[in-house]
PDB file of C-alpha atoms in Angstrom:
ATOM      1  CA  MET E   1      16.123  12.540  -0.599  1.00 51.00           C
ATOM      2  CA  GLU E   2      18.864  12.538   2.010  1.00 73.00           C
ATOM      3  CA  LEU E   3      19.911   8.504   2.802  1.00 80.00           C
ATOM      4  CA  LEU E   4      18.632   9.900   6.388  1.00 82.00           C
ATOM      5  CA  GLU E   5      15.087   9.695   5.886  1.00 78.00           C
ATOM      6  CA  ALA E   6      15.937   6.500   3.143  1.00 80.00           C
ATOM      7  CA  LEU E   7      16.931   5.105   6.613  1.00 87.00           C
ATOM      8  CA  LEU E   8      14.317   6.073   9.287  1.00 84.00           C
ATOM      9  CA  LEU E   9      11.831   4.688   6.274  1.00 82.00           C
ATOM     10  CA  GLY E  10      12.961   1.798   5.606  1.00 85.00           C
ATOM     11  CA  ILE E  11      14.030   0.770   9.444  1.00 89.00           C
ATOM     12  CA  LEU E  12      10.188   2.076   9.905  1.00 84.00           C
ATOM     13  CA  GLN E  13       8.353  -0.379   7.523  1.00 82.00           C
ATOM     14  CA  GLY E  14      10.540  -3.289   8.034  1.00 87.00           C
ATOM     15  CA  VAL E  15      10.380  -3.187  12.170  1.00 88.00           C
ATOM     16  CA  THR E  16       7.112  -2.565  12.062  1.00 86.00           C
ATOM     17  CA  GLU E  17       5.458  -4.606   9.109  1.00 84.00           C
ATOM     18  CA  PHE E  18       5.893  -7.367  11.453  1.00 87.00           C
ATOM     19  CA  LEU E  19       5.800  -6.420  14.940  1.00 90.00           C
ATOM     20  CA  PRO E  20       1.097  -5.971  16.175  1.00 91.00           C
ATOM     21  CA  VAL E  21       1.604  -2.331  16.606  1.00 91.00           C
ATOM     22  CA  SER E  22      -0.109  -1.892  12.069  1.00 89.00           C
ATOM     23  CA  SER E  23       2.710   0.034   9.801  1.00 83.00           C
ATOM     24  CA  SER E  24       0.080   1.997   8.034  1.00 81.00           C
ATOM     25  CA  GLY E  25      -1.418   3.331  11.301  1.00 86.00           C
ATOM     26  CA  HIS E  26       2.105   4.635  12.493  1.00 84.00           C
ATOM     27  CA  LEU E  27       2.700   6.224   9.080  1.00 78.00           C
ATOM     28  CA  VAL E  28      -0.858   8.237   9.254  1.00 82.00           C
ATOM     29  CA  ILE E  29       0.501   9.261  12.968  1.00 85.00           C
ATOM     30  CA  ALA E  30       3.950  10.372  12.199  1.00 78.00           C
ATOM     31  CA  GLN E  31       3.620  11.599   8.647  1.00 75.00           C
ATOM     32  CA  GLU E  32       0.144  13.987  10.651  1.00 81.00           C
ATOM     33  CA  LEU E  33       3.175  14.995  13.843  1.00 81.00           C
ATOM     34  CA  ILE E  34       5.844  16.267  11.235  1.00 68.00           C
ATOM     35  CA  GLY E  35       3.679  18.252   8.435  1.00 66.00           C
ATOM     36  CA  ARG E  36       4.161  16.057   5.690  1.00 55.00           C
ATOM     37  CA  ASP E  37       3.405  13.424   3.047  1.00 60.00           C
ATOM     38  CA  LEU E  38       5.836  10.195   3.918  1.00 53.00           C
ATOM     39  CA  ASP E  39       4.604   8.753   1.275  1.00 53.00           C
ATOM     40  CA  ARG E  40       7.653   8.921  -0.618  1.00 51.00           C
ATOM     41  CA  GLY E  41       5.823   7.989  -4.774  1.00 53.00           C
ATOM     42  CA  ILE E  42       5.032   4.463  -6.334  1.00 53.00           C
ATOM     43  CA  THR E  43       8.939   3.639  -6.782  1.00 66.00           C
ATOM     44  CA  PHE E  44       9.493   4.012  -3.158  1.00 70.00           C
ATOM     45  CA  GLU E  45       6.527   1.638  -2.125  1.00 69.00           C
ATOM     46  CA  ILE E  46       8.055  -0.901  -4.281  1.00 73.00           C
ATOM     47  CA  VAL E  47      10.343  -1.527  -2.903  1.00 80.00           C
ATOM     48  CA  VAL E  48      10.464  -0.919   0.510  1.00 82.00           C
ATOM     49  CA  HIS E  49       7.381  -3.797  -0.079  1.00 80.00           C
ATOM     50  CA  PHE E  50      10.676  -6.235  -1.645  1.00 85.00           C
ATOM     51  CA  GLY E  51      11.985  -5.189   1.867  1.00 89.00           C
ATOM     52  CA  SER E  52       9.829  -6.750   3.717  1.00 87.00           C
ATOM     53  CA  PHE E  53       8.849  -9.604   0.806  1.00 89.00           C
ATOM     54  CA  PHE E  54      12.468 -10.932   0.808  1.00 92.00           C
ATOM     55  CA  SER E  55      13.015 -10.691   4.627  1.00 93.00           C
ATOM     56  CA  ILE E  56       9.812 -12.960   4.907  1.00 92.00           C
ATOM     57  CA  LEU E  57      11.805 -15.829   2.125  1.00 93.00           C
ATOM     58  CA  ILE E  58      15.346 -15.371   4.383  1.00 94.00           C
ATOM     59  CA  TYR E  59      13.632 -16.534   7.086  1.00 94.00           C
ATOM     60  CA  PHE E  60      11.167 -19.025   6.373  1.00 93.00           C
ATOM     61  CA  ARG E  61      13.336 -20.273   3.190  1.00 93.00           C
ATOM     62  CA  ARG E  62      13.421 -23.636   3.845  1.00 92.00           C
ATOM     63  CA  ARG E  63       9.622 -24.483   5.145  1.00 90.00           C
ATOM     64  CA  LEU E  64       8.683 -22.611   2.019  1.00 91.00           C
ATOM     65  CA  LEU E  65      11.392 -25.172   0.241  1.00 92.00           C
ATOM     66  CA  GLU E  66       9.666 -28.201   1.738  1.00 90.00           C
ATOM     67  CA  ILE E  67       6.544 -26.772   1.287  1.00 90.00           C
ATOM     68  CA  LEU E  68       6.195 -26.576  -2.194  1.00 89.00           C
ATOM     69  CA  SER E  69       8.254 -29.503  -3.061  1.00 89.00           C
ATOM     70  CA  ASN E  70       5.167 -31.411  -1.272  1.00 86.00           C
ATOM     71  CA  PHE E  71       2.834 -30.049  -2.944  1.00 86.00           C
ATOM     72  CA  PHE E  72       4.959 -30.342  -6.517  1.00 86.00           C
ATOM     73  CA  ARG E  73       5.582 -34.138  -5.316  1.00 83.00           C
ATOM     74  CA  PHE E  74       1.566 -34.217  -4.027  1.00 83.00           C
ATOM     75  CA  LEU E  75       0.572 -32.893  -7.731  1.00 83.00           C
ATOM     76  CA  GLY E  76       3.154 -35.071 -10.003  1.00 81.00           C
ATOM     77  CA  ASN E  77       1.440 -38.887  -8.911  1.00 81.00           C
ATOM     78  CA  PRO E  78      -1.603 -37.948  -9.587  1.00 79.00           C
ATOM     79  CA  SER E  79      -1.962 -42.204  -8.482  1.00 78.00           C
ATOM     80  CA  SER E  80      -1.610 -41.136  -4.488  1.00 80.00           C
ATOM     81  CA  MET E  81      -3.357 -37.948  -4.542  1.00 79.00           C
ATOM     82  CA  LYS E  82      -5.353 -38.166  -2.375  1.00 81.00           C
ATOM     83  CA  THR E  83      -3.280 -40.285   0.528  1.00 82.00           C
ATOM     84  CA  THR E  84      -0.633 -37.651  -0.188  1.00 79.00           C
ATOM     85  CA  TRP E  85      -3.541 -35.181   0.328  1.00 83.00           C
ATOM     86  CA  ASN E  86      -4.800 -36.628   4.338  1.00 83.00           C
ATOM     87  CA  GLU E  87      -1.197 -37.184   5.122  1.00 80.00           C
ATOM     88  CA  ASN E  88       0.609 -34.521   4.317  1.00 85.00           C
ATOM     89  CA  LEU E  89       0.234 -31.619   5.749  1.00 85.00           C
ATOM     90  CA  ASP E  90       2.880 -29.714   3.557  1.00 85.00           C
ATOM     91  CA  ALA E  91       1.479 -30.709   0.825  1.00 85.00           C
ATOM     92  CA  ARG E  92      -1.217 -29.083   1.311  1.00 89.00           C
ATOM     93  CA  MET E  93      -0.965 -26.017   3.103  1.00 90.00           C
ATOM     94  CA  SER E  94       0.326 -23.559  -0.438  1.00 88.00           C
ATOM     95  CA  VAL E  95      -3.323 -25.007  -1.251  1.00 90.00           C
ATOM     96  CA  TYR E  96      -4.203 -23.224   2.213  1.00 93.00           C
ATOM     97  CA  ILE E  97      -2.393 -19.367   1.598  1.00 92.00           C
ATOM     98  CA  LEU E  98      -4.063 -20.045  -1.741  1.00 91.00           C
ATOM     99  CA  ILE E  99      -7.315 -19.616   0.498  1.00 94.00           C
ATOM    100  CA  SER E 100      -6.407 -16.686   2.547  1.00 94.00           C
ATOM    101  CA  MET E 101      -5.744 -14.950  -0.114  1.00 91.00           C
ATOM    102  CA  ILE E 102      -9.827 -14.505  -0.644  1.00 93.00           C
ATOM    103  CA  PRO E 103     -10.530 -12.283   1.976  1.00 93.00           C
ATOM    104  CA  ALA E 104      -8.396 -10.060   1.255  1.00 88.00           C
ATOM    105  CA  GLY E 105      -8.464  -9.747  -2.376  1.00 86.00           C
ATOM    106  CA  LEU E 106     -12.018  -9.233  -1.917  1.00 89.00           C
ATOM    107  CA  VAL E 107     -12.141  -6.541   0.632  1.00 89.00           C
ATOM    108  CA  GLY E 108      -8.776  -4.257  -1.511  1.00 80.00           C
ATOM    109  CA  PHE E 109     -11.378  -4.804  -5.042  1.00 80.00           C
ATOM    110  CA  THR E 110     -14.199  -3.565  -3.279  1.00 85.00           C
ATOM    111  CA  MET E 111     -13.228  -1.070  -0.693  1.00 83.00           C
ATOM    112  CA  LYS E 112     -10.101   0.126  -1.715  1.00 74.00           C
ATOM    113  CA  ASP E 113     -11.166   3.600  -1.860  1.00 75.00           C
ATOM    114  CA  ALA E 114     -13.572   3.671   1.933  1.00 80.00           C
ATOM    115  CA  LEU E 115      -9.993   1.811   3.074  1.00 79.00           C
ATOM    116  CA  GLU E 116      -7.446   4.730   0.943  1.00 73.00           C
ATOM    117  CA  SER E 117      -9.575   7.697   3.575  1.00 79.00           C
ATOM    118  CA  LEU E 118      -9.157   5.707   6.253  1.00 76.00           C
ATOM    119  CA  PHE E 119      -5.863   6.803   6.250  1.00 74.00           C
ATOM    120  CA  SER E 120      -6.297  11.228   6.094  1.00 78.00           C
ATOM    121  CA  ASN E 121      -8.029  10.608   9.821  1.00 86.00           C
ATOM    122  CA  PRO E 122      -5.476  10.124  12.092  1.00 90.00           C
ATOM    123  CA  ALA E 123      -7.759  10.387  15.142  1.00 92.00           C
ATOM    124  CA  ILE E 124      -9.715   6.925  13.580  1.00 92.00           C
ATOM    125  CA  VAL E 125      -6.313   5.395  13.275  1.00 92.00           C
ATOM    126  CA  SER E 126      -5.679   6.167  16.509  1.00 94.00           C
ATOM    127  CA  MET E 127      -8.971   4.922  17.809  1.00 95.00           C
ATOM    128  CA  MET E 128      -7.975   1.142  15.921  1.00 95.00           C
ATOM    129  CA  LEU E 129      -4.964   1.175  17.995  1.00 96.00           C
ATOM    130  CA  ILE E 130      -6.837   1.251  21.158  1.00 97.00           C
ATOM    131  CA  LEU E 131      -8.818  -2.390  19.479  1.00 97.00           C
ATOM    132  CA  THR E 132      -5.267  -3.365  18.629  1.00 97.00           C
ATOM    133  CA  GLY E 133      -4.478  -3.247  21.857  1.00 97.00           C
ATOM    134  CA  MET E 134      -7.432  -4.786  22.645  1.00 97.00           C
ATOM    135  CA  ILE E 135      -7.027  -7.593  20.277  1.00 96.00           C
ATOM    136  CA  LEU E 136      -3.872  -8.548  22.000  1.00 96.00           C
ATOM    137  CA  TYR E 137      -4.740  -8.502  24.737  1.00 96.00           C
ATOM    138  CA  SER E 138      -6.944 -11.307  23.921  1.00 95.00           C
ATOM    139  CA  ASN E 139      -3.810 -13.796  23.750  1.00 91.00           C
ATOM    140  CA  LYS E 140      -3.700 -13.871  27.828  1.00 90.00           C
ATOM    141  CA  TYR E 141      -7.041 -15.736  27.886  1.00 90.00           C
ATOM    142  CA  VAL E 142      -6.036 -17.920  25.130  1.00 88.00           C
ATOM    143  CA  GLU E 143      -4.251 -21.416  25.609  1.00 83.00           C
ATOM    144  CA  SER E 144      -2.126 -22.591  23.292  1.00 79.00           C
ATOM    145  CA  GLY E 145      -3.911 -25.181  20.743  1.00 84.00           C
ATOM    146  CA  ILE E 146      -3.530 -28.505  18.994  1.00 87.00           C
ATOM    147  CA  LYS E 147      -5.561 -27.599  15.475  1.00 91.00           C
ATOM    148  CA  ASP E 148      -3.733 -28.012  12.173  1.00 89.00           C
ATOM    149  CA  VAL E 149      -4.650 -25.722   9.867  1.00 92.00           C
ATOM    150  CA  ASN E 150      -7.376 -26.879   6.713  1.00 92.00           C
ATOM    151  CA  PRO E 151      -9.568 -24.445   4.638  1.00 93.00           C
ATOM    152  CA  ALA E 152     -12.254 -23.417   6.925  1.00 95.00           C
ATOM    153  CA  ARG E 153      -9.425 -21.871   9.639  1.00 95.00           C
ATOM    154  CA  ALA E 154      -7.368 -21.215   6.676  1.00 95.00           C
ATOM    155  CA  PHE E 155     -10.207 -18.742   5.372  1.00 96.00           C
ATOM    156  CA  MET E 156     -11.117 -17.458   9.185  1.00 96.00           C
ATOM    157  CA  VAL E 157      -7.195 -15.687   9.976  1.00 96.00           C
ATOM    158  CA  GLY E 158      -7.929 -14.996   6.094  1.00 95.00           C
ATOM    159  CA  VAL E 159     -11.033 -12.743   7.497  1.00 96.00           C
ATOM    160  CA  GLY E 160      -8.510 -11.616  10.222  1.00 95.00           C
ATOM    161  CA  GLN E 161      -6.164 -10.306   7.335  1.00 93.00           C
ATOM    162  CA  ALA E 162      -8.264  -8.335   5.930  1.00 93.00           C
ATOM    163  CA  PHE E 163      -9.792  -6.887   8.327  1.00 94.00           C
ATOM    164  CA  ALA E 164      -6.150  -6.052   9.211  1.00 91.00           C
ATOM    165  CA  MET E 165      -6.357  -3.617   6.239  1.00 89.00           C
ATOM    166  CA  ILE E 166      -8.200  -1.353   8.439  1.00 91.00           C
ATOM    167  CA  PRO E 167      -4.795   0.847   9.075  1.00 88.00           C
ATOM    168  CA  GLY E 168      -4.388   1.394  12.776  1.00 92.00           C
ATOM    169  CA  ILE E 169      -5.135  -2.709  12.735  1.00 94.00           C
ATOM    170  CA  SER E 170      -2.513  -4.653  12.649  1.00 93.00           C
ATOM    171  CA  ARG E 171      -2.128  -7.232  10.692  1.00 91.00           C
ATOM    172  CA  SER E 172      -0.178 -10.057  12.071  1.00 91.00           C
ATOM    173  CA  GLY E 173      -1.409  -9.067  15.517  1.00 93.00           C
ATOM    174  CA  THR E 174      -4.979 -10.097  14.135  1.00 95.00           C
ATOM    175  CA  THR E 175      -4.164 -13.240  12.457  1.00 95.00           C
ATOM    176  CA  ILE E 176      -2.429 -14.642  14.953  1.00 93.00           C
ATOM    177  CA  THR E 177      -4.540 -13.914  17.310  1.00 94.00           C
ATOM    178  CA  LEU E 178      -7.861 -15.564  15.940  1.00 95.00           C
ATOM    179  CA  GLY E 179      -5.453 -18.157  14.845  1.00 94.00           C
ATOM    180  CA  ASN E 180      -4.905 -18.226  18.201  1.00 93.00           C
ATOM    181  CA  TRP E 181      -8.788 -18.507  19.115  1.00 94.00           C
ATOM    182  CA  LEU E 182      -9.498 -21.410  16.674  1.00 95.00           C
ATOM    183  CA  GLY E 183      -6.956 -23.428  18.033  1.00 93.00           C
ATOM    184  CA  LEU E 184      -4.268 -23.687  15.733  1.00 93.00           C
ATOM    185  CA  ARG E 185      -0.800 -24.376  17.125  1.00 89.00           C
ATOM    186  CA  ARG E 186       1.205 -22.116  17.976  1.00 85.00           C
ATOM    187  CA  ASP E 187       4.505 -23.194  16.327  1.00 83.00           C
ATOM    188  CA  GLN E 188       1.819 -22.784  13.003  1.00 88.00           C
ATOM    189  CA  ILE E 189       0.101 -19.670  13.705  1.00 89.00           C
ATOM    190  CA  ALA E 190       3.799 -17.998  13.911  1.00 87.00           C
ATOM    191  CA  GLU E 191       4.223 -19.418  10.452  1.00 89.00           C
ATOM    192  CA  PHE E 192       0.851 -19.670   8.202  1.00 92.00           C
ATOM    193  CA  SER E 193       0.543 -16.121   9.230  1.00 91.00           C
ATOM    194  CA  PHE E 194       3.474 -14.661   7.557  1.00 91.00           C
ATOM    195  CA  LEU E 195       4.232 -17.194   4.633  1.00 92.00           C
ATOM    196  CA  MET E 196       0.055 -16.063   3.641  1.00 91.00           C
ATOM    197  CA  LEU E 197       1.318 -12.532   3.427  1.00 87.00           C
ATOM    198  CA  LEU E 198       3.445 -13.202   1.354  1.00 89.00           C
ATOM    199  CA  PRO E 199       1.151 -13.511  -2.190  1.00 86.00           C
ATOM    200  CA  VAL E 200      -0.575 -10.037  -0.812  1.00 81.00           C
ATOM    201  CA  ILE E 201       2.727  -8.132  -0.532  1.00 81.00           C
ATOM    202  CA  ALA E 202       3.014  -9.469  -4.065  1.00 82.00           C
ATOM    203  CA  GLY E 203      -0.021  -8.369  -5.156  1.00 77.00           C
ATOM    204  CA  ALA E 204      -0.161  -4.902  -3.926  1.00 73.00           C
ATOM    205  CA  MET E 205       3.608  -4.602  -5.450  1.00 73.00           C
ATOM    206  CA  LEU E 206       2.138  -6.021  -8.958  1.00 75.00           C
ATOM    207  CA  LEU E 207      -0.559  -4.002  -8.100  1.00 69.00           C
ATOM    208  CA  GLU E 208       1.687  -0.554  -7.018  1.00 66.00           C
ATOM    209  CA  PHE E 209       4.285  -1.631 -10.488  1.00 66.00           C
ATOM    210  CA  ARG E 210       1.207  -1.436 -12.979  1.00 64.00           C
ATOM    211  CA  ASP E 211       0.720   2.052 -11.563  1.00 59.00           C
ATOM    212  CA  LEU E 212       3.820   3.076 -11.970  1.00 57.00           C
ATOM    213  CA  LEU E 213       3.933   2.570 -15.639  1.00 59.00           C
ATOM    214  CA  GLY E 214       1.179   3.598 -16.006  1.00 56.00           C
ATOM    215  CA  GLY E 215       1.760   7.723 -14.244  1.00 52.00           C
ATOM    216  CA  GLU E 216       4.860   9.542 -14.125  1.00 48.00           C
ATOM    217  CA  SER E 217       8.401   7.790 -12.943  1.00 47.00           C
ATOM    218  CA  GLU E 218       9.879  10.120 -10.162  1.00 50.00           C
ATOM    219  CA  ALA E 219      13.419  10.660 -10.013  1.00 47.00           C
ATOM    220  CA  ASN E 220      14.493   8.000  -7.543  1.00 51.00           C
ATOM    221  CA  SER E 221      18.206   8.148  -6.922  1.00 70.00           C
ATOM    222  CA  ILE E 222      19.975   3.915  -6.821  1.00 76.00           C
ATOM    223  CA  SER E 223      21.412   5.035  -3.517  1.00 81.00           C
ATOM    224  CA  TYR E 224      17.806   6.398  -2.034  1.00 80.00           C
ATOM    225  CA  LEU E 225      15.700   3.174  -2.550  1.00 82.00           C
ATOM    226  CA  SER E 226      18.712   0.819  -1.626  1.00 86.00           C
ATOM    227  CA  VAL E 227      19.288   2.179   1.669  1.00 89.00           C
ATOM    228  CA  ALA E 228      15.803   2.080   2.006  1.00 86.00           C
ATOM    229  CA  PHE E 229      15.564  -1.615   0.548  1.00 90.00           C
ATOM    230  CA  MET E 230      18.753  -2.446   2.907  1.00 93.00           C
ATOM    231  CA  ALA E 231      17.529  -0.675   5.900  1.00 92.00           C
ATOM    232  CA  SER E 232      13.744  -2.809   5.257  1.00 91.00           C
ATOM    233  CA  LEU E 233      14.716  -5.841   5.152  1.00 93.00           C
ATOM    234  CA  ILE E 234      17.294  -6.132   7.692  1.00 95.00           C
ATOM    235  CA  SER E 235      14.555  -4.633  10.510  1.00 94.00           C
ATOM    236  CA  GLY E 236      12.364  -6.642   8.821  1.00 92.00           C
ATOM    237  CA  TYR E 237      13.930  -9.579   8.782  1.00 94.00           C
ATOM    238  CA  TYR E 238      14.848  -9.036  12.832  1.00 93.00           C
ATOM    239  CA  SER E 239      11.495  -7.752  13.727  1.00 91.00           C
ATOM    240  CA  LEU E 240      10.193 -11.005  12.198  1.00 91.00           C
ATOM    241  CA  LYS E 241      12.068 -13.071  14.478  1.00 89.00           C
ATOM    242  CA  TYR E 242      11.830 -11.128  17.259  1.00 88.00           C
ATOM    243  CA  LEU E 243       8.298 -11.603  17.050  1.00 86.00           C
ATOM    244  CA  ILE E 244       8.421 -15.132  17.052  1.00 86.00           C
ATOM    245  CA  LYS E 245      10.648 -15.525  19.594  1.00 84.00           C
ATOM    246  CA  ILE E 246       8.234 -13.318  21.790  1.00 83.00           C
ATOM    247  CA  PHE E 247       5.405 -15.044  20.764  1.00 81.00           C
ATOM    248  CA  LYS E 248       6.373 -18.850  21.243  1.00 75.00           C
ATOM    249  CA  SER E 249       7.559 -17.986  24.600  1.00 75.00           C
ATOM    250  CA  LYS E 250       5.348 -15.385  25.830  1.00 72.00           C
ATOM    251  CA  GLY E 251       2.821 -14.857  24.244  1.00 77.00           C
ATOM    252  CA  LEU E 252       2.018 -10.683  22.746  1.00 86.00           C
ATOM    253  CA  HIS E 253      -0.676  -9.602  24.813  1.00 90.00           C
ATOM    254  CA  TYR E 254       2.800  -7.483  25.829  1.00 90.00           C
ATOM    255  CA  PHE E 255       1.841  -5.114  23.328  1.00 93.00           C
ATOM    256  CA  ALA E 256      -0.731  -4.345  24.222  1.00 96.00           C
ATOM    257  CA  TYR E 257       0.120  -1.589  26.405  1.00 96.00           C
ATOM    258  CA  TYR E 258       2.570  -0.200  23.453  1.00 95.00           C
ATOM    259  CA  CYS E 259      -0.928   0.245  21.638  1.00 96.00           C
ATOM    260  CA  TRP E 260      -2.947   1.447  23.918  1.00 97.00           C
ATOM    261  CA  THR E 261      -0.866   4.243  24.878  1.00 97.00           C
ATOM    262  CA  ILE E 262       0.134   5.222  21.670  1.00 95.00           C
ATOM    263  CA  GLY E 263      -4.030   5.112  20.697  1.00 95.00           C
ATOM    264  CA  LEU E 264      -4.712   7.271  23.461  1.00 96.00           C
ATOM    265  CA  LEU E 265      -2.543   9.443  22.877  1.00 95.00           C
ATOM    266  CA  GLY E 266      -3.413   9.891  19.741  1.00 93.00           C
ATOM    267  CA  VAL E 267      -6.991  10.428  20.182  1.00 94.00           C
ATOM    268  CA  ILE E 268      -6.799  13.151  23.321  1.00 93.00           C
ATOM    269  CA  TYR E 269      -4.001  14.861  20.659  1.00 91.00           C
ATOM    270  CA  PHE E 270      -5.854  13.393  17.449  1.00 89.00           C
ATOM    271  CA  GLY E 271      -9.122  13.977  18.495  1.00 80.00           C
ATOM    272  CA  PHE E 272      -8.825  17.636  21.406  1.00 69.00           C
ATOM    273  CA  LYS E 273      -6.441  19.545  18.075  1.00 64.00           C
TER     274      LYS E 273
END
């Protein structure tokens, strides 16, 4: 396996995991265009997802410490639990993140085979990219909200995350847009959208690791995997930083033009191929 390929695949994973352009959609289209499978195996998948996972941990390290410390402080003082719960959003945030996982968990366990079948149809993926563009463009018509996350809103954003399991639908674009339409504060939407991804990536990595233990392990070199991990981590960190900056200043609707272009070209090329 070539190091250049590991570098490019790691960058592709890192950049498209966070930018609202669908990493799964890009993977499907790219592998169809070059005529071979870009999936380098379970070990590679675990490594590049670890890169994305750690890019979130590093970027939100201070907020994660604040949220976790407030949550454990809440658990450690039963006499004032009700007051802390009502007055401290950070104490509630961990619970809201868990609530947001429910829809994706249900869809993942009940519709896994149906979703995986879509990865073999680049024409449908291209159409989903066009839909992603429509979702992103709708941000142009939404004013900045003033509401905080609550159980119902956390669940609804989680529904958006479950919907984005369809290849071609952007996870970050869908969850942030849905948060916008629900009236959440802009700074809170971006933060919650990526923090809620942490347990999802962790769960996916555990499933992949289980498959790795249950099957034959492919012989990947340490250098190949190390390059892929670092490429995913570094590119993921900066794409995450860039997306949050763009969202807070101008919004996500500019990415719609890119998704429409790629999606339309894909429909024309793969639909008439």
